[in-house]
PDB file of C-alpha atoms in Angstrom:
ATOM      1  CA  UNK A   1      76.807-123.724 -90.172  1.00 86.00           C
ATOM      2  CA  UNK A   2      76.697-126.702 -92.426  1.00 91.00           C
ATOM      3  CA  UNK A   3      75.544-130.119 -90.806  1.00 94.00           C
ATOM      4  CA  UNK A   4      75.180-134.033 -91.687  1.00 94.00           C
ATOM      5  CA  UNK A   5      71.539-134.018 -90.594  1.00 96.00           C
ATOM      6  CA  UNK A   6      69.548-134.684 -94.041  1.00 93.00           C
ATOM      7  CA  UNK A   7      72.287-137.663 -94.037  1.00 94.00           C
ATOM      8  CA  UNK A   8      71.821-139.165 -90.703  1.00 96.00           C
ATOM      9  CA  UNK A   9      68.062-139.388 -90.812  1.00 95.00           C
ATOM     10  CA  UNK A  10      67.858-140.726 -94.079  1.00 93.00           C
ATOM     11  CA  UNK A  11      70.148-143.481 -93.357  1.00 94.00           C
ATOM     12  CA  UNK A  12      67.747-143.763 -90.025  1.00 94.00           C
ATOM     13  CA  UNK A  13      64.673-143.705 -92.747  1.00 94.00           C
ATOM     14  CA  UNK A  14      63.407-140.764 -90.326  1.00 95.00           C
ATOM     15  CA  UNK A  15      61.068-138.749 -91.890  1.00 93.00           C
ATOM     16  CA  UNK A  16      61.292-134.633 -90.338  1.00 92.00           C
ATOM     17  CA  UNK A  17      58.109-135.159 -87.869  1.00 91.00           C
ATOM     18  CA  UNK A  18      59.708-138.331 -86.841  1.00 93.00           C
ATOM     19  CA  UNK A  19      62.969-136.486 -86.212  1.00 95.00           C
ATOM     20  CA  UNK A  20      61.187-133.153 -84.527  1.00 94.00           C
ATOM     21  CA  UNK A  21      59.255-135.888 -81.928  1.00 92.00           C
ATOM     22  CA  UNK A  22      62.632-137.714 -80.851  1.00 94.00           C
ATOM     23  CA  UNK A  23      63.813-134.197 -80.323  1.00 94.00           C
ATOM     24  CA  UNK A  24      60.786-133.216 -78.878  1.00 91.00           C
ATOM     25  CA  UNK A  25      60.529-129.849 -80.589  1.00 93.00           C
ATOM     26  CA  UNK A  26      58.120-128.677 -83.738  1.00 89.00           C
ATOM     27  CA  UNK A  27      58.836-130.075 -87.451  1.00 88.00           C
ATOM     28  CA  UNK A  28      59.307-125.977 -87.981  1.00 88.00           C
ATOM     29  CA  UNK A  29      62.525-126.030 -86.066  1.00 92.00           C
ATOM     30  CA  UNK A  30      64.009-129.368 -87.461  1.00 93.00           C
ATOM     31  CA  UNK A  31      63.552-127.451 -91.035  1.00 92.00           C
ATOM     32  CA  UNK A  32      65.632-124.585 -91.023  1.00 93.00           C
ATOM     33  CA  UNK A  33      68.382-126.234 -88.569  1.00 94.00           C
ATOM     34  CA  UNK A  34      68.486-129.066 -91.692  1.00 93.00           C
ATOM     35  CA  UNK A  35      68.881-126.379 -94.318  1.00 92.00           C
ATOM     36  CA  UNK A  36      71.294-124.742 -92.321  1.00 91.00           C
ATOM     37  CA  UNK A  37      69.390-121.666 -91.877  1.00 91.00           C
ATOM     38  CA  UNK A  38      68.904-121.776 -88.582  1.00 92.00           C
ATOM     39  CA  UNK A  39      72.150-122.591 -85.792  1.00 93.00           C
ATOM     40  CA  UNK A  40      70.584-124.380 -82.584  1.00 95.00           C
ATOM     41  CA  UNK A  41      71.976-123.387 -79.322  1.00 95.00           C
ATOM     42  CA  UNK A  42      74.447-125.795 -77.352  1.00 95.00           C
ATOM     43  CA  UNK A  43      71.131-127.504 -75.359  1.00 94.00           C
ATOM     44  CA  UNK A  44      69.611-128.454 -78.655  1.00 95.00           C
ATOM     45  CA  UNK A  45      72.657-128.853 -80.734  1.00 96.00           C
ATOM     46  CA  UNK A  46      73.298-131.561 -77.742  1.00 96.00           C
ATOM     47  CA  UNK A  47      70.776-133.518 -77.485  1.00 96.00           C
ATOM     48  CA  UNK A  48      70.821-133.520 -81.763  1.00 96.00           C
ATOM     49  CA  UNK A  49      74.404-135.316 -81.069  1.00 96.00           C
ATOM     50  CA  UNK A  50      73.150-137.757 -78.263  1.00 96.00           C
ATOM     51  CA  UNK A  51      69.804-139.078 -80.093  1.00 96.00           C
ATOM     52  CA  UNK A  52      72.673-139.762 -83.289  1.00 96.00           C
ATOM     53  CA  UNK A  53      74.927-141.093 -80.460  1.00 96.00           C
ATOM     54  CA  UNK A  54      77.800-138.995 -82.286  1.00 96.00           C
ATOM     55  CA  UNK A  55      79.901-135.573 -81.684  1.00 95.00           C
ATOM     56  CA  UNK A  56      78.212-132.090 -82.183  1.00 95.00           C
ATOM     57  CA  UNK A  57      81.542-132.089 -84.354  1.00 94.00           C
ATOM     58  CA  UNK A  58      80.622-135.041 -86.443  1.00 94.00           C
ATOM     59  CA  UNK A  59      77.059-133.257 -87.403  1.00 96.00           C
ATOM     60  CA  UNK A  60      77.516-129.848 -87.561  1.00 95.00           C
ATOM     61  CA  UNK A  61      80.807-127.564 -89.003  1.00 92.00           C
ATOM     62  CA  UNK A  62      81.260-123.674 -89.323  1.00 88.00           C
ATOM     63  CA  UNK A  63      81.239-122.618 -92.740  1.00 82.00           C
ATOM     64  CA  UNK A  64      83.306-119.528 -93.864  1.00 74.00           C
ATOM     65  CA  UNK A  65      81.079-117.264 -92.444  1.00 71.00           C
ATOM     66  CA  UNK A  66      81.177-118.862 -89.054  1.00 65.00           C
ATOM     67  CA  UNK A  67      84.648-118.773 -88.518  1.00 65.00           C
TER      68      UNK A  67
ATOM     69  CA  UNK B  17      61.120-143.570-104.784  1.00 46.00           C
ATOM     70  CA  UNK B  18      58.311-142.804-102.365  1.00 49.00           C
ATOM     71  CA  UNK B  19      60.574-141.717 -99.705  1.00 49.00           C
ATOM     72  CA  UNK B  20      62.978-139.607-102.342  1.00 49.00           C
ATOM     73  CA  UNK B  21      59.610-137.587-103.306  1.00 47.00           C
ATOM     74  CA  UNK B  22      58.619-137.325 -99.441  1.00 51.00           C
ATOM     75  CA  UNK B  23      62.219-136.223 -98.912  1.00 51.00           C
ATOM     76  CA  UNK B  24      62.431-133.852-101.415  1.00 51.00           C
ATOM     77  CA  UNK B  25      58.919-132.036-100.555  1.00 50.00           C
ATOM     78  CA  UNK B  26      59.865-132.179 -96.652  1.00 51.00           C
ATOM     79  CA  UNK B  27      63.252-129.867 -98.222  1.00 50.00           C
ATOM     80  CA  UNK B  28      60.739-127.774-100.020  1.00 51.00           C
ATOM     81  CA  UNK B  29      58.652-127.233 -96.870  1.00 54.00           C
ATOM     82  CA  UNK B  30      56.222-124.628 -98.743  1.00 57.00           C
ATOM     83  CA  UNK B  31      55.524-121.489 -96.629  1.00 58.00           C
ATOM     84  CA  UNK B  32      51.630-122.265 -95.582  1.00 56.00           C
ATOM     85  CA  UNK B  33      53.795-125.963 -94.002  1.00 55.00           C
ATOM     86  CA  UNK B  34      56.074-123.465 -92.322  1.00 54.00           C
ATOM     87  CA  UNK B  35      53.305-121.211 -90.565  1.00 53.00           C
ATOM     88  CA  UNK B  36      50.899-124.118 -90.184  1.00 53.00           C
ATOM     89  CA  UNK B  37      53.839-126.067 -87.965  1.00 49.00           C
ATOM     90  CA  UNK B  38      54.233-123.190 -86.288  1.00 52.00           C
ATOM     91  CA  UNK B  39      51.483-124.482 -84.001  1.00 63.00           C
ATOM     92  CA  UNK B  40      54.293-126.666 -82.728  1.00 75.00           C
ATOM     93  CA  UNK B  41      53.952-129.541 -80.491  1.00 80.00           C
ATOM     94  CA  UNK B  42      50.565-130.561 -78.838  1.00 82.00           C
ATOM     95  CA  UNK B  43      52.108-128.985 -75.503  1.00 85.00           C
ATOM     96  CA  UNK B  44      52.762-125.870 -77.859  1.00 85.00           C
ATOM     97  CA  UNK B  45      49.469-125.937 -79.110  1.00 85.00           C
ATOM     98  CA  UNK B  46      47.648-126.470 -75.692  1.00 88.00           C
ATOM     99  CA  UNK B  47      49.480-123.606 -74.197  1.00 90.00           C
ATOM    100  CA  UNK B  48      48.099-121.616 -77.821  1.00 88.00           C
ATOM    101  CA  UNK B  49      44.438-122.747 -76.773  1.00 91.00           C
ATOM    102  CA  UNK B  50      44.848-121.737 -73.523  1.00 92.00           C
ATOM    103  CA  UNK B  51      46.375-117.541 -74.511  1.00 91.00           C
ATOM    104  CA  UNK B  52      43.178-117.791 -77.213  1.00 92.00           C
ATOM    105  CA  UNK B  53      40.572-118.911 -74.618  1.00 93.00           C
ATOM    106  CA  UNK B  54      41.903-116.028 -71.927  1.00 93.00           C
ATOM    107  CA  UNK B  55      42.627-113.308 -75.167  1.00 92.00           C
ATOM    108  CA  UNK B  56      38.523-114.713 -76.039  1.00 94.00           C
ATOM    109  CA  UNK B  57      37.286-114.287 -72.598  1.00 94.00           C
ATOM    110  CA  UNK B  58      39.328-111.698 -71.768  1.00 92.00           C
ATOM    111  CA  UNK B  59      37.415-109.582 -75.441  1.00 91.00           C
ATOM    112  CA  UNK B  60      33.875-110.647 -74.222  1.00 93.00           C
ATOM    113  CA  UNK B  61      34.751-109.167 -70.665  1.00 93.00           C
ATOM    114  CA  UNK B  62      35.519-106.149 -71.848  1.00 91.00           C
ATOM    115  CA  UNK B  63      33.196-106.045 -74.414  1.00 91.00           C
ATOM    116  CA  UNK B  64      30.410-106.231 -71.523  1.00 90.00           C
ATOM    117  CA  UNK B  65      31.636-104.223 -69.402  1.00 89.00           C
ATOM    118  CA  UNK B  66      32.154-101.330 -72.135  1.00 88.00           C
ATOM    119  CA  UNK B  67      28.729-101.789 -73.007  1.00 88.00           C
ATOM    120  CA  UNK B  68      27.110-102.096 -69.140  1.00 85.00           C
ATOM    121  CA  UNK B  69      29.162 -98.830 -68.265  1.00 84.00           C
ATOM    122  CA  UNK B  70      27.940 -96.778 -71.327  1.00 84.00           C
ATOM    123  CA  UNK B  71      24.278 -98.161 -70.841  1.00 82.00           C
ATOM    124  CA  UNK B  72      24.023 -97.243 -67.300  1.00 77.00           C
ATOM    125  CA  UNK B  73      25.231 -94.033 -66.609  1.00 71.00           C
ATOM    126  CA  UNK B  74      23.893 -93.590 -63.569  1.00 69.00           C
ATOM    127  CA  UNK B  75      26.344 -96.123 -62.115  1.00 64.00           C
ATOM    128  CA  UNK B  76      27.417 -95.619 -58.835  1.00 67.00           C
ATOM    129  CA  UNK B  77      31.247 -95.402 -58.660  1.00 73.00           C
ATOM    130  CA  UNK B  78      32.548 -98.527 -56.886  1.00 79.00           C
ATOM    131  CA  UNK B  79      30.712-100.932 -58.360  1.00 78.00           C
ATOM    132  CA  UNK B  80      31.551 -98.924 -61.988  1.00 81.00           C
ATOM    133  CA  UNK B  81      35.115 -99.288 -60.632  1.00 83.00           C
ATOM    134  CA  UNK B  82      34.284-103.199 -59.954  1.00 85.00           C
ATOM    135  CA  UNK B  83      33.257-103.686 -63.735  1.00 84.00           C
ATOM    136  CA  UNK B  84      35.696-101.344 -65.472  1.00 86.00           C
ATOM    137  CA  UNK B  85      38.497-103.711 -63.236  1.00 90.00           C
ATOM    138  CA  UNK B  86      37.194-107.563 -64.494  1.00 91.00           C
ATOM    139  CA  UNK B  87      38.956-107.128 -67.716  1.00 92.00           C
ATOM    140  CA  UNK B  88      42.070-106.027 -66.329  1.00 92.00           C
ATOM    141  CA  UNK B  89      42.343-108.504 -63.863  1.00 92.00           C
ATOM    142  CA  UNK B  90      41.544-111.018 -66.716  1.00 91.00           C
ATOM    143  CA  UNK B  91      44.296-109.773 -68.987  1.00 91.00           C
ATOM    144  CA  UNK B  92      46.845-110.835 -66.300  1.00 93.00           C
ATOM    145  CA  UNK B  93      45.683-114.152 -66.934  1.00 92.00           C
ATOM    146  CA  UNK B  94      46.452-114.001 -71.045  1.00 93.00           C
ATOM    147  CA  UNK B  95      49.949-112.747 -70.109  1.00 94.00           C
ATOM    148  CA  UNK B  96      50.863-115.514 -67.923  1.00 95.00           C
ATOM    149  CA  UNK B  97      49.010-117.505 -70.706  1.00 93.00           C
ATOM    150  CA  UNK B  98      51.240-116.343 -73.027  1.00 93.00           C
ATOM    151  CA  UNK B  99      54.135-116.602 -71.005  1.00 94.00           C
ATOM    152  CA  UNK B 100      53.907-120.562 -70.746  1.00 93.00           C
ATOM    153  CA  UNK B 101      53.317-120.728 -74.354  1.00 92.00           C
ATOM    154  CA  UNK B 102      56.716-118.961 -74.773  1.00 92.00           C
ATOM    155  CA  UNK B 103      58.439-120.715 -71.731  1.00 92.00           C
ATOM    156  CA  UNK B 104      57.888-123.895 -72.917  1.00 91.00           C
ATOM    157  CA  UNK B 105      58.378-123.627 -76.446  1.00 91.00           C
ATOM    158  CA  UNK B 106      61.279-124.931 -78.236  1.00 91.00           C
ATOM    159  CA  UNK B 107      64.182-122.362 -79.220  1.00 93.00           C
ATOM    160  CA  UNK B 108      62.917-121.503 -82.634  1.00 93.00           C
ATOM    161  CA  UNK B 109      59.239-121.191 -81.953  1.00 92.00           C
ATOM    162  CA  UNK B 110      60.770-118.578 -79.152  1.00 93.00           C
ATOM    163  CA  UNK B 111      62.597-116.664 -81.656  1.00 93.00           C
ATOM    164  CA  UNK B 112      60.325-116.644 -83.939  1.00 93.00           C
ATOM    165  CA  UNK B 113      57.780-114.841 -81.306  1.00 93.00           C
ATOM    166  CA  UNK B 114      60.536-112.770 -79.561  1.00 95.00           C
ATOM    167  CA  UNK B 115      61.209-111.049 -83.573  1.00 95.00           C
ATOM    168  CA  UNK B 116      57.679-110.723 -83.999  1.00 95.00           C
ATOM    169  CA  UNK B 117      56.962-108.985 -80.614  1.00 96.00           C
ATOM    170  CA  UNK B 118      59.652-106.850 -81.664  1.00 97.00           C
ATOM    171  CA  UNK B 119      58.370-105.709 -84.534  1.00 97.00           C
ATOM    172  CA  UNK B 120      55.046-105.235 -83.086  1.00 96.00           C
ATOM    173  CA  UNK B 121      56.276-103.354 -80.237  1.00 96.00           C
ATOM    174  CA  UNK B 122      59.041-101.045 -82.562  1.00 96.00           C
ATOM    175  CA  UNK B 123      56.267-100.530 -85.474  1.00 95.00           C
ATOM    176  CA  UNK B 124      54.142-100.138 -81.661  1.00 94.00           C
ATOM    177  CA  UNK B 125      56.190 -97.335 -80.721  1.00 94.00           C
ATOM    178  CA  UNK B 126      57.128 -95.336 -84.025  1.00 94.00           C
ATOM    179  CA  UNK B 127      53.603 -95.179 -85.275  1.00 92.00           C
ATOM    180  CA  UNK B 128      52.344 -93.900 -81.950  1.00 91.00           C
ATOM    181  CA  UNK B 129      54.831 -91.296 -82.047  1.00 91.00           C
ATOM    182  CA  UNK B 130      54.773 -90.630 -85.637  1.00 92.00           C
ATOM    183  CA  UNK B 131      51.135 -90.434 -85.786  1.00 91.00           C
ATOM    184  CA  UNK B 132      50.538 -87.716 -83.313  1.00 89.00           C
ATOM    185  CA  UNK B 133      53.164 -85.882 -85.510  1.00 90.00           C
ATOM    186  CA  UNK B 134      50.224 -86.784 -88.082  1.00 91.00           C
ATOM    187  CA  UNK B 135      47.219 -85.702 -86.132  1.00 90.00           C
ATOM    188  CA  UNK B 136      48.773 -82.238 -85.958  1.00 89.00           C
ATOM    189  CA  UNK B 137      48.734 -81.641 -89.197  1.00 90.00           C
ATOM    190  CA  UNK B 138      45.141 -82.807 -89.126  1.00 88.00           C
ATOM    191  CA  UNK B 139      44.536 -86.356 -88.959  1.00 88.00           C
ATOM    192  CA  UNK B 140      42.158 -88.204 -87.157  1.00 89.00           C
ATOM    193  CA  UNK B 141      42.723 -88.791 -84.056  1.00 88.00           C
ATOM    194  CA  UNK B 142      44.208 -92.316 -82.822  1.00 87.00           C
ATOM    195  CA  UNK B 143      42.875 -93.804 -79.190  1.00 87.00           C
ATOM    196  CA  UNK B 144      45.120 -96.103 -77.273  1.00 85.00           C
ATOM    197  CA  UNK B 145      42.801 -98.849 -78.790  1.00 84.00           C
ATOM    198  CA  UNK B 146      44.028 -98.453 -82.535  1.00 89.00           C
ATOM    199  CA  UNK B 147      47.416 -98.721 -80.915  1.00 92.00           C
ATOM    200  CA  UNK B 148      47.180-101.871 -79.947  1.00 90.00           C
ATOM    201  CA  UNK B 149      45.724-102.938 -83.181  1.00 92.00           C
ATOM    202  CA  UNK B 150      48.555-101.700 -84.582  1.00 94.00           C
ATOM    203  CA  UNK B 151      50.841-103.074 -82.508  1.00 94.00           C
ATOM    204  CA  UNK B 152      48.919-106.942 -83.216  1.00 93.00           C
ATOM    205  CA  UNK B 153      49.284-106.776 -86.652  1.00 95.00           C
ATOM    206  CA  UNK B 154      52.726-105.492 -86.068  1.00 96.00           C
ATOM    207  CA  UNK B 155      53.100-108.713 -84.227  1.00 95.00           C
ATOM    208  CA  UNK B 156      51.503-111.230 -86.622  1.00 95.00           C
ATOM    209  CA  UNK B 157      53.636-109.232 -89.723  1.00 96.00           C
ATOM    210  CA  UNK B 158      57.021-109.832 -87.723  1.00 95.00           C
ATOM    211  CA  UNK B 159      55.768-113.732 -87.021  1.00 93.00           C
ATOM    212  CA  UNK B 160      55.031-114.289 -90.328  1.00 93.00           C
ATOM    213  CA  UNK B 161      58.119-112.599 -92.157  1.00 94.00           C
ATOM    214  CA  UNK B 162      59.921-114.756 -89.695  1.00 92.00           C
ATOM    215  CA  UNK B 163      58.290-118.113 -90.726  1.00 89.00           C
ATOM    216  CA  UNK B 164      59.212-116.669 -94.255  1.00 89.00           C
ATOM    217  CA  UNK B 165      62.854-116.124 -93.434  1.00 89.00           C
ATOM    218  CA  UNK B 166      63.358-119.348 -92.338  1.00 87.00           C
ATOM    219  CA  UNK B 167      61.160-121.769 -94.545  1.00 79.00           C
TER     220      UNK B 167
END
């Protein structure tokens, strides 16, 4: 799954602690999700759209190998 | 500039920034403290009573059975320890632990078996103890290939 997240903090000048604490999960997690290693589930991918105030189809999008 | 370099080493997040944050949050970590205090207490405890029951023989049977059962009724207490750690962790700290239990329990599991295979043949013999070493490091392998995976 790809996703706009490196995008949307930097224009927020978020660094990844200050990301993983308004998610209120550990700077471990926010990693791989931002490399698109790792897909959150809907709860997560949720409040990841709400705290950007956007769609979870405006930050993330199946690649090939999603689909 | 500054926040380009900090950007670019937070991508790069090295593998020893990986395991280290998987302490988590300070709830994740307090709920850590709390399954290494009971796993601590829970080692001494047995320790002492291993030692008190070897030492004194002559022990008379309920109150042996009283000091063989501390430790077990402590090791409830590092389950339910370790339960809140995992219940409360976020999604990927949970997977993270739920692989590396798996691996601990499967490598757990086909050791045990394969070993006695092993002892036939004339190895040493294994007690349930070296299982559950075993099974730990099986544990702490599948956590850290995991932190690897994903760094």
């Amino acid at each position: 799954m790809k996703n706009q997240l490196h995008v949307l903090r930097a224009e927020r000048d978020w660094t990844q602690a200050t990301f993983a604490n308004r998610l209120q999960v550990s700077r471990q997690t926010v990693n791989p999700i931002e490399a698109g290693k790792y897909d959150p589930a809907l709860p997560l991918a949720f409040k990841v759209a709400k705290l950007f105030d956007m769609t979870i189809e405006q930050i993330f999008t199946p690649d090939d190998e999603t689909l | 500039m500054m926040n380009d370099l900090k950007e670019g080493a937070e991508a790069r997040m090295s593998f020893w920034a990986a395991l280290s944050a998987g302490c988590g949050t300070p709830e994740d970590r307090k709920n850590q403290l709390a399954f290494v205090c009971w796993s601590v207490v829970w080692v001494l405890t047995l320790a002492a009573a291993v030692f008190y029951l070897e030492n004194n023989p002559e022990f008379q049977d309920p109150a042996a059975w009283a000091v063989a059962s501390i430790p077990i009724v402590l090791s409830i207490g590092i389950v339910f320890a370790f339960l809140r750690f995992l219940r409360n962790a976020d999604e990927f700290i949970r997977k993270i632990q739920i692989e590396g239990l798996a691996v601990g329990f499967g490598t757990g599991v086909v050791f045990g078996i394969g070993y006695r295979i092993l002892e036939r043949v004339g190895a040493p013999e294994m007690s349930a103890s070296d299982l559950v070493v075993v099974m730990t490091i099986g544990w702490m392998a599948g956590q850290i290939a995991g932190v690897w995976r994903y760094r």
